[in-house]
Amino acid sequence: MTIDSANLITLITTARRDLLATARATDPHLTPDGLRARQRAEVEAIRARLLDAMPAEPAATPDRQPVLDALAPATADDIARVQHEQAKVSALLAAGRLLPEVIATASRDRLAAILDSAETSPEVLEARDPASVLGALHEMIWGRLVQVDDAAQAIVAAEEATTPARAWRSILEGVATAGSIPFEGRVLLNRADPAVLGLLDDGDAEAVPGPSGNLIESMMDGLDRVPVDA
């Protein structure tokens, strides 16, 4: 699916500019309830434009687990290789190397050995939060695996293919619901194309200068808090 980033940037910055104008609006001929009703109508129109431009939701994110499962020793030869690598890893750690350093240069067989023993490693067993440390180790192992394993590289390529759509969906939904560009969307867009994120930031800074965004968020929150028939 082709995404027109330039068009979406224009749409989002225009929406933010319009939301700011709506938040600043006053009318001496309207009661507070009347003004709020007008603001609500304008916000709903802006929301509709944003949501209509939402890219199609990508297929489910590719599953890394089968690739990690494939590292598990399945034959007697596999077990022997893993045990051999585990002995080498133990020797490196005893000599003062840190586990992240070992992972950073590990071969596929060595990663299999580290993954196999990660749950019972001192780093995990001695941690205050073993689950968190184990998760971090798995991420480090995966980060190295994508450099040495074709199947892991294919998963990453499939993940990256969905990143632009996920980024714009997050950003459009964030502006439509809360009036602001969400952090998650910014992170995803930066991963997809940092230059496009820079263009979005430049356009948004011009549309909503300085702390003006607080007015938008305050208005959106206030409208959501007050029932439609209030």
Tab-separated table of N, CA, C and O in Angstrom, residues 114-212:
chain	number	residue	atom	x	y	z
A	114	ILE	N	23.215	-19.177	24.372
A	114	ILE	CA	22.849	-18.148	25.346
A	114	ILE	C	21.351	-18.160	25.598
A	114	ILE	O	20.892	-18.062	26.749
A	115	LEU	N	20.563	-18.301	24.537
A	115	LEU	CA	19.110	-18.347	24.693
A	115	LEU	C	18.691	-19.558	25.515
A	115	LEU	O	17.809	-19.466	26.378
A	116	ASP	N	19.347	-20.696	25.275
A	116	ASP	CA	18.991	-21.928	25.975
A	116	ASP	C	19.210	-21.816	27.479
A	116	ASP	O	18.462	-22.401	28.269
A	117	SER	N	20.217	-21.045	27.880
A	117	SER	CA	20.545	-20.941	29.308
A	117	SER	C	20.164	-19.593	29.917
A	117	SER	O	20.467	-19.328	31.088
A	118	ALA	N	19.486	-18.741	29.139
A	118	ALA	CA	19.192	-17.378	29.614
A	118	ALA	C	18.361	-17.379	30.886
A	118	ALA	O	18.608	-16.597	31.814
A	119	GLU	N	17.373	-18.246	30.969
A	119	GLU	CA	16.453	-18.232	32.109
A	119	GLU	C	17.152	-18.557	33.420
A	119	GLU	O	16.718	-18.119	34.488
A	120	THR	N	18.251	-19.324	33.347
A	120	THR	CA	18.971	-19.708	34.575
A	120	THR	C	20.314	-18.992	34.686
A	120	THR	O	21.153	-19.389	35.503
A	121	SER	N	20.520	-17.955	33.886
A	121	SER	CA	21.773	-17.205	33.965
A	121	SER	C	21.808	-16.382	35.246
A	121	SER	O	20.763	-15.995	35.782
A	122	PRO	N	22.997	-16.086	35.777
A	122	PRO	CA	23.088	-15.262	36.991
A	122	PRO	C	22.432	-13.900	36.823
A	122	PRO	O	21.836	-13.369	37.756
A	123	GLU	N	22.535	-13.336	35.605
A	123	GLU	CA	21.935	-12.024	35.357
A	123	GLU	C	20.437	-12.041	35.637
A	123	GLU	O	19.872	-11.064	36.127
A	124	VAL	N	19.787	-13.156	35.314
A	124	VAL	CA	18.341	-13.283	35.522
A	124	VAL	C	18.035	-13.713	36.956
A	124	VAL	O	17.191	-13.118	37.633
A	125	LEU	N	18.716	-14.747	37.425
A	125	LEU	CA	18.413	-15.292	38.747
A	125	LEU	C	18.703	-14.299	39.872
A	125	LEU	O	18.019	-14.306	40.897
A	126	GLU	N	19.686	-13.433	39.679
A	126	GLU	CA	20.074	-12.502	40.737
A	126	GLU	C	19.396	-11.137	40.598
A	126	GLU	O	19.635	-10.233	41.413
A	127	ALA	N	18.553	-10.975	39.600
A	127	ALA	CA	17.911	-9.688	39.358
A	127	ALA	C	16.716	-9.479	40.264
A	127	ALA	O	16.042	-10.432	40.661
A	128	ARG	N	16.423	-8.212	40.583
A	128	ARG	CA	15.221	-7.896	41.344
A	128	ARG	C	13.960	-8.184	40.537
A	128	ARG	O	12.927	-8.553	41.088
A	129	ASP	N	14.073	-7.986	39.245
A	129	ASP	CA	12.942	-8.224	38.341
A	129	ASP	C	13.406	-9.184	37.251
A	129	ASP	O	13.740	-8.766	36.129
A	130	PRO	N	13.424	-10.485	37.547
A	130	PRO	CA	13.955	-11.458	36.584
A	130	PRO	C	13.262	-11.419	35.231
A	130	PRO	O	13.915	-11.544	34.195
A	131	ALA	N	11.938	-11.240	35.226
A	131	ALA	CA	11.202	-11.241	33.961
A	131	ALA	C	11.660	-10.109	33.062
A	131	ALA	O	11.805	-10.276	31.843
A	132	SER	N	11.896	-8.937	33.652
A	132	SER	CA	12.337	-7.782	32.869
A	132	SER	C	13.731	-8.013	32.289
A	132	SER	O	13.986	-7.700	31.118
A	133	VAL	N	14.619	-8.563	33.101
A	133	VAL	CA	15.983	-8.830	32.633
A	133	VAL	C	15.972	-9.897	31.544
A	133	VAL	O	16.667	-9.783	30.531
A	134	LEU	N	15.149	-10.932	31.726
A	134	LEU	CA	15.052	-11.977	30.718
A	134	LEU	C	14.523	-11.403	29.402
A	134	LEU	O	15.028	-11.728	28.321
A	135	GLY	N	13.535	-10.527	29.491
A	135	GLY	CA	13.014	-9.888	28.288
A	135	GLY	C	14.071	-9.060	27.586
A	135	GLY	O	14.165	-9.060	26.350
A	136	ALA	N	14.881	-8.340	28.373
A	136	ALA	CA	15.948	-7.528	27.785
A	136	ALA	C	16.993	-8.413	27.099
A	136	ALA	O	17.488	-8.074	26.012
A	137	LEU	N	17.316	-9.553	27.720
A	137	LEU	CA	18.256	-10.487	27.097
A	137	LEU	C	17.705	-11.023	25.780
A	137	LEU	O	18.421	-11.123	24.778
A	138	HIS	N	16.430	-11.363	25.784
A	138	HIS	CA	15.807	-11.858	24.554
A	138	HIS	C	15.866	-10.807	23.455
A	138	HIS	O	16.104	-11.136	22.280
A	139	GLU	N	15.652	-9.535	23.812
A	139	GLU	CA	15.730	-8.468	22.815
A	139	GLU	C	17.149	-8.326	22.271
A	139	GLU	O	17.346	-8.105	21.066
A	140	MET	N	18.147	-8.442	23.151
A	140	MET	CA	19.533	-8.357	22.700
A	140	MET	C	19.876	-9.526	21.779
A	140	MET	O	20.561	-9.358	20.759
A	141	ILE	N	19.404	-10.704	22.159
A	141	ILE	CA	19.646	-11.886	21.324
A	141	ILE	C	18.998	-11.701	19.963
A	141	ILE	O	19.603	-11.983	18.920
A	142	TRP	N	17.759	-11.217	19.958
A	142	TRP	CA	17.075	-10.993	18.687
A	142	TRP	C	17.804	-9.939	17.856
A	142	TRP	O	17.965	-10.105	16.638
A	143	GLY	N	18.269	-8.875	18.495
A	143	GLY	CA	18.970	-7.821	17.782
A	143	GLY	C	20.214	-8.340	17.070
A	143	GLY	O	20.533	-7.898	15.950
A	144	ARG	N	20.922	-9.267	17.688
A	144	ARG	CA	22.088	-9.870	17.040
A	144	ARG	C	21.666	-10.927	16.017
A	144	ARG	O	22.272	-11.040	14.951
A	145	LEU	N	20.600	-11.657	16.319
A	145	LEU	CA	20.157	-12.734	15.429
A	145	LEU	C	19.806	-12.201	14.045
A	145	LEU	O	20.073	-12.855	13.031
A	146	VAL	N	19.218	-11.006	13.997
A	146	VAL	CA	18.827	-10.466	12.687
A	146	VAL	C	20.054	-10.146	11.828
A	146	VAL	O	19.923	-9.958	10.613
A	147	GLN	N	21.223	-10.113	12.440
A	147	GLN	CA	22.448	-9.847	11.686
A	147	GLN	C	23.073	-11.125	11.132
A	147	GLN	O	23.908	-11.064	10.220
A	148	VAL	N	22.660	-12.277	11.682
A	148	VAL	CA	23.341	-13.523	11.305
A	148	VAL	C	22.385	-14.618	10.843
A	148	VAL	O	22.833	-15.710	10.507
A	149	ASP	N	21.093	-14.343	10.805
A	149	ASP	CA	20.118	-15.386	10.484
A	149	ASP	C	19.134	-14.871	9.428
A	149	ASP	O	18.481	-13.837	9.621
A	150	ASP	N	19.028	-15.584	8.319
A	150	ASP	CA	18.165	-15.148	7.220
A	150	ASP	C	16.697	-15.107	7.616
A	150	ASP	O	15.955	-14.202	7.200
A	151	ALA	N	16.255	-16.089	8.410
A	151	ALA	CA	14.850	-16.130	8.805
A	151	ALA	C	14.494	-14.931	9.677
A	151	ALA	O	13.418	-14.338	9.543
A	152	ALA	N	15.400	-14.537	10.571
A	152	ALA	CA	15.158	-13.367	11.415
A	152	ALA	C	15.137	-12.099	10.564
A	152	ALA	O	14.327	-11.195	10.796
A	153	GLN	N	16.010	-12.027	9.582
A	153	GLN	CA	16.032	-10.864	8.698
A	153	GLN	C	14.722	-10.737	7.928
A	153	GLN	O	14.225	-9.628	7.710
A	154	ALA	N	14.149	-11.874	7.521
A	154	ALA	CA	12.874	-11.842	6.800
A	154	ALA	C	11.755	-11.321	7.693
A	154	ALA	O	10.875	-10.577	7.240
A	155	ILE	N	11.787	-11.698	8.978
A	155	ILE	CA	10.777	-11.209	9.923
A	155	ILE	C	10.900	-9.700	10.085
A	155	ILE	O	9.905	-8.963	10.074
A	156	VAL	N	12.121	-9.215	10.224
A	156	VAL	CA	12.344	-7.773	10.388
A	156	VAL	C	11.864	-7.017	9.157
A	156	VAL	O	11.232	-5.953	9.260
A	157	ALA	N	12.153	-7.555	7.969
A	157	ALA	CA	11.707	-6.900	6.742
A	157	ALA	C	10.186	-6.816	6.694
A	157	ALA	O	9.614	-5.796	6.300
A	158	ALA	N	9.529	-7.898	7.134
A	158	ALA	CA	8.059	-7.897	7.152
A	158	ALA	C	7.526	-6.915	8.191
A	158	ALA	O	6.517	-6.244	7.967
A	159	GLU	N	8.203	-6.819	9.347
A	159	GLU	CA	7.796	-5.857	10.376
A	159	GLU	C	7.942	-4.426	9.857
A	159	GLU	O	7.057	-3.587	10.052
A	160	GLU	N	9.068	-4.153	9.205
A	160	GLU	CA	9.329	-2.797	8.724
A	160	GLU	C	8.338	-2.385	7.646
A	160	GLU	O	8.006	-1.199	7.518
A	161	ALA	N	7.854	-3.357	6.883
A	161	ALA	CA	6.898	-3.035	5.828
A	161	ALA	C	5.590	-2.495	6.393
A	161	ALA	O	4.883	-1.741	5.727
A	162	THR	N	5.262	-2.889	7.637
A	162	THR	CA	4.012	-2.418	8.249
A	162	THR	C	4.195	-1.129	9.042
A	162	THR	O	3.212	-0.515	9.458
A	163	THR	N	5.448	-0.703	9.244
A	163	THR	CA	5.706	0.434	10.127
A	163	THR	C	5.081	1.744	9.642
A	163	THR	O	4.463	2.465	10.447
A	164	PRO	N	5.189	2.116	8.355
A	164	PRO	CA	4.580	3.389	7.947
A	164	PRO	C	3.078	3.440	8.215
A	164	PRO	O	2.574	4.458	8.727
A	165	ALA	N	2.360	2.373	7.879
A	165	ALA	CA	0.909	2.373	8.104
A	165	ALA	C	0.595	2.455	9.587
A	165	ALA	O	-0.307	3.200	10.007
A	166	ARG	N	1.334	1.727	10.405
A	166	ARG	CA	1.079	1.770	11.851
A	166	ARG	C	1.393	3.152	12.413
A	166	ARG	O	0.705	3.643	13.311
A	167	ALA	N	2.449	3.788	11.882
A	167	ALA	CA	2.815	5.133	12.349
A	167	ALA	C	1.708	6.136	12.055
A	167	ALA	O	1.264	6.885	12.941
A	168	TRP	N	1.251	6.160	10.808
A	168	TRP	CA	0.236	7.152	10.435
A	168	TRP	C	-1.102	6.865	11.094
A	168	TRP	O	-1.838	7.799	11.450
A	169	ARG	N	-1.433	5.591	11.281
A	169	ARG	CA	-2.676	5.262	11.980
A	169	ARG	C	-2.625	5.791	13.417
A	169	ARG	O	-3.586	6.366	13.930
A	170	SER	N	-1.488	5.605	14.077
A	170	SER	CA	-1.340	6.087	15.447
A	170	SER	C	-1.434	7.607	15.505
A	170	SER	O	-2.104	8.174	16.383
A	171	ILE	N	-0.779	8.282	14.560
A	171	ILE	CA	-0.767	9.750	14.574
A	171	ILE	C	-2.154	10.304	14.269
A	171	ILE	O	-2.653	11.207	14.968
A	172	LEU	N	-2.798	9.787	13.233
A	172	LEU	CA	-4.128	10.273	12.872
A	172	LEU	C	-5.131	10.036	13.996
A	172	LEU	O	-5.940	10.907	14.322
A	173	GLU	N	-5.068	8.870	14.604
A	173	GLU	CA	-5.989	8.573	15.708
A	173	GLU	C	-5.710	9.470	16.906
A	173	GLU	O	-6.635	9.951	17.575
A	174	GLY	N	-4.430	9.717	17.184
A	174	GLY	CA	-4.074	10.576	18.309
A	174	GLY	C	-4.579	11.997	18.133
A	174	GLY	O	-5.122	12.597	19.071
A	175	VAL	N	-4.404	12.547	16.942
A	175	VAL	CA	-4.880	13.910	16.690
A	175	VAL	C	-6.406	13.941	16.710
A	175	VAL	O	-7.018	14.881	17.234
A	176	ALA	N	-7.046	12.900	16.160
A	176	ALA	CA	-8.507	12.869	16.114
A	176	ALA	C	-9.131	12.753	17.499
A	176	ALA	O	-10.175	13.346	17.771
A	177	THR	N	-8.507	12.011	18.375
A	177	THR	CA	-9.120	11.767	19.685
A	177	THR	C	-8.661	12.756	20.750
A	177	THR	O	-9.471	13.181	21.580
A	178	ALA	N	-7.390	13.116	20.741
A	178	ALA	CA	-6.856	13.973	21.804
A	178	ALA	C	-6.319	15.297	21.305
A	178	ALA	O	-5.956	16.161	22.103
A	179	GLY	N	-6.213	15.458	19.987
A	179	GLY	CA	-5.731	16.720	19.445
A	179	GLY	C	-4.229	16.839	19.369
A	179	GLY	O	-3.705	17.864	18.927
A	180	SER	N	-3.517	15.803	19.768
A	180	SER	CA	-2.063	15.877	19.802
A	180	SER	C	-1.450	14.695	19.054
A	180	SER	O	-2.089	13.657	18.859
A	181	ILE	N	-0.198	14.871	18.647
A	181	ILE	CA	0.536	13.808	17.956
A	181	ILE	C	1.130	12.889	19.017
A	181	ILE	O	1.968	13.319	19.819
A	182	PRO	N	0.725	11.624	19.060
A	182	PRO	CA	1.155	10.743	20.147
A	182	PRO	C	2.615	10.331	20.025
A	182	PRO	O	3.164	10.244	18.922
A	183	PHE	N	3.218	10.058	21.159
A	183	PHE	CA	4.625	9.654	21.204
A	183	PHE	C	4.842	8.358	20.423
A	183	PHE	O	5.823	8.222	19.674
A	184	GLU	N	3.939	7.412	20.587
A	184	GLU	CA	4.089	6.123	19.893
A	184	GLU	C	4.146	6.336	18.382
A	184	GLU	O	4.978	5.745	17.683
A	185	GLY	N	3.254	7.182	17.873
A	185	GLY	CA	3.260	7.455	16.443
A	185	GLY	C	4.544	8.100	15.986
A	185	GLY	O	5.067	7.795	14.904
A	186	ARG	N	5.072	9.014	16.786
A	186	ARG	CA	6.337	9.667	16.449
A	186	ARG	C	7.478	8.647	16.401
A	186	ARG	O	8.330	8.705	15.503
A	187	VAL	N	7.507	7.738	17.363
A	187	VAL	CA	8.553	6.713	17.384
A	187	VAL	C	8.469	5.838	16.138
A	187	VAL	O	9.479	5.545	15.486
A	188	LEU	N	7.260	5.417	15.796
A	188	LEU	CA	7.081	4.569	14.617
A	188	LEU	C	7.451	5.303	13.331
A	188	LEU	O	8.099	4.736	12.446
A	189	LEU	N	7.046	6.567	13.229
A	189	LEU	CA	7.362	7.328	12.025
A	189	LEU	C	8.858	7.581	11.912
A	189	LEU	O	9.424	7.548	10.809
A	190	ASN	N	9.505	7.810	13.027
A	190	ASN	CA	10.960	7.989	13.013
A	190	ASN	C	11.645	6.716	12.533
A	190	ASN	O	12.647	6.770	11.816
A	191	ARG	N	11.094	5.567	12.933
A	191	ARG	CA	11.659	4.294	12.485
A	191	ARG	C	11.429	4.105	10.986
A	191	ARG	O	12.300	3.599	10.271
A	192	ALA	N	10.266	4.533	10.503
A	192	ALA	CA	9.942	4.355	9.088
A	192	ALA	C	10.705	5.331	8.207
A	192	ALA	O	11.241	4.959	7.155
A	193	ASP	N	10.762	6.603	8.633
A	193	ASP	CA	11.417	7.631	7.808
A	193	ASP	C	11.662	8.877	8.661
A	193	ASP	O	10.773	9.724	8.793
A	194	PRO	N	12.856	9.022	9.227
A	194	PRO	CA	13.150	10.182	10.074
A	194	PRO	C	12.954	11.513	9.353
A	194	PRO	O	12.556	12.507	9.975
A	195	ALA	N	13.226	11.548	8.047
A	195	ALA	CA	13.077	12.803	7.308
A	195	ALA	C	11.612	13.235	7.260
A	195	ALA	O	11.300	14.430	7.371
A	196	VAL	N	10.713	12.275	7.119
A	196	VAL	CA	9.286	12.598	7.089
A	196	VAL	C	8.839	13.107	8.456
A	196	VAL	O	8.057	14.061	8.546
A	197	LEU	N	9.347	12.495	9.521
A	197	LEU	CA	9.024	12.992	10.857
A	197	LEU	C	9.497	14.430	11.017
A	197	LEU	O	8.799	15.266	11.604
A	198	GLY	N	10.670	14.743	10.488
A	198	GLY	CA	11.172	16.114	10.560
A	198	GLY	C	10.257	17.094	9.841
A	198	GLY	O	9.992	18.197	10.346
A	199	LEU	N	9.735	16.680	8.680
A	199	LEU	CA	8.814	17.543	7.942
A	199	LEU	C	7.509	17.731	8.720
A	199	LEU	O	6.944	18.832	8.751
A	200	LEU	N	7.034	16.661	9.344
A	200	LEU	CA	5.818	16.769	10.150
A	200	LEU	C	6.042	17.707	11.329
A	200	LEU	O	5.188	18.562	11.629
A	201	ASP	N	7.170	17.574	12.001
A	201	ASP	CA	7.471	18.444	13.142
A	201	ASP	C	7.563	19.907	12.716
A	201	ASP	O	7.060	20.802	13.407
A	202	ASP	N	8.210	20.152	11.580
A	202	ASP	CA	8.342	21.535	11.094
A	202	ASP	C	6.965	22.124	10.779
A	202	ASP	O	6.661	23.270	11.146
A	203	GLY	N	6.136	21.348	10.095
A	203	GLY	CA	4.809	21.832	9.757
A	203	GLY	C	3.944	22.045	10.979
A	203	GLY	O	3.193	23.029	11.061
A	204	ASP	N	4.074	21.142	11.941
A	204	ASP	CA	3.260	21.268	13.152
A	204	ASP	C	3.699	22.461	13.994
A	204	ASP	O	2.859	23.153	14.582
A	205	ALA	N	5.006	22.708	14.049
A	205	ALA	CA	5.503	23.854	14.815
A	205	ALA	C	4.988	25.168	14.232
A	205	ALA	O	4.736	26.134	14.963
A	206	GLU	N	4.818	25.204	12.918
A	206	GLU	CA	4.280	26.404	12.281
A	206	GLU	C	2.776	26.525	12.513
A	206	GLU	O	2.257	27.614	12.741
A	207	ALA	N	2.084	25.367	12.474
A	207	ALA	CA	0.626	25.383	12.639
A	207	ALA	C	0.217	25.661	14.079
A	207	ALA	O	-0.760	26.371	14.338
A	208	VAL	N	0.961	25.083	15.018
A	208	VAL	CA	0.620	25.211	16.441
A	208	VAL	C	1.890	25.623	17.182
A	208	VAL	O	2.601	24.797	17.749
A	209	PRO	N	2.227	26.906	17.195
A	209	PRO	CA	3.490	27.355	17.780
A	209	PRO	C	3.516	27.279	19.302
A	209	PRO	O	2.490	27.431	19.971
A	210	GLY	N	4.703	27.027	19.805
A	210	GLY	CA	4.934	27.062	21.255
A	210	GLY	C	3.994	26.176	22.039
A	210	GLY	O	3.698	25.046	21.648
A	211	PRO	N	3.501	26.709	23.152
A	211	PRO	CA	2.630	25.915	24.028
A	211	PRO	C	1.155	25.920	23.607
A	211	PRO	O	0.295	25.504	24.380
A	212	SER	N	0.884	26.361	22.387
A	212	SER	CA	-0.515	26.469	21.959
A	212	SER	C	-1.237	25.132	21.976
A	212	SER	O	-2.466	25.073	22.101
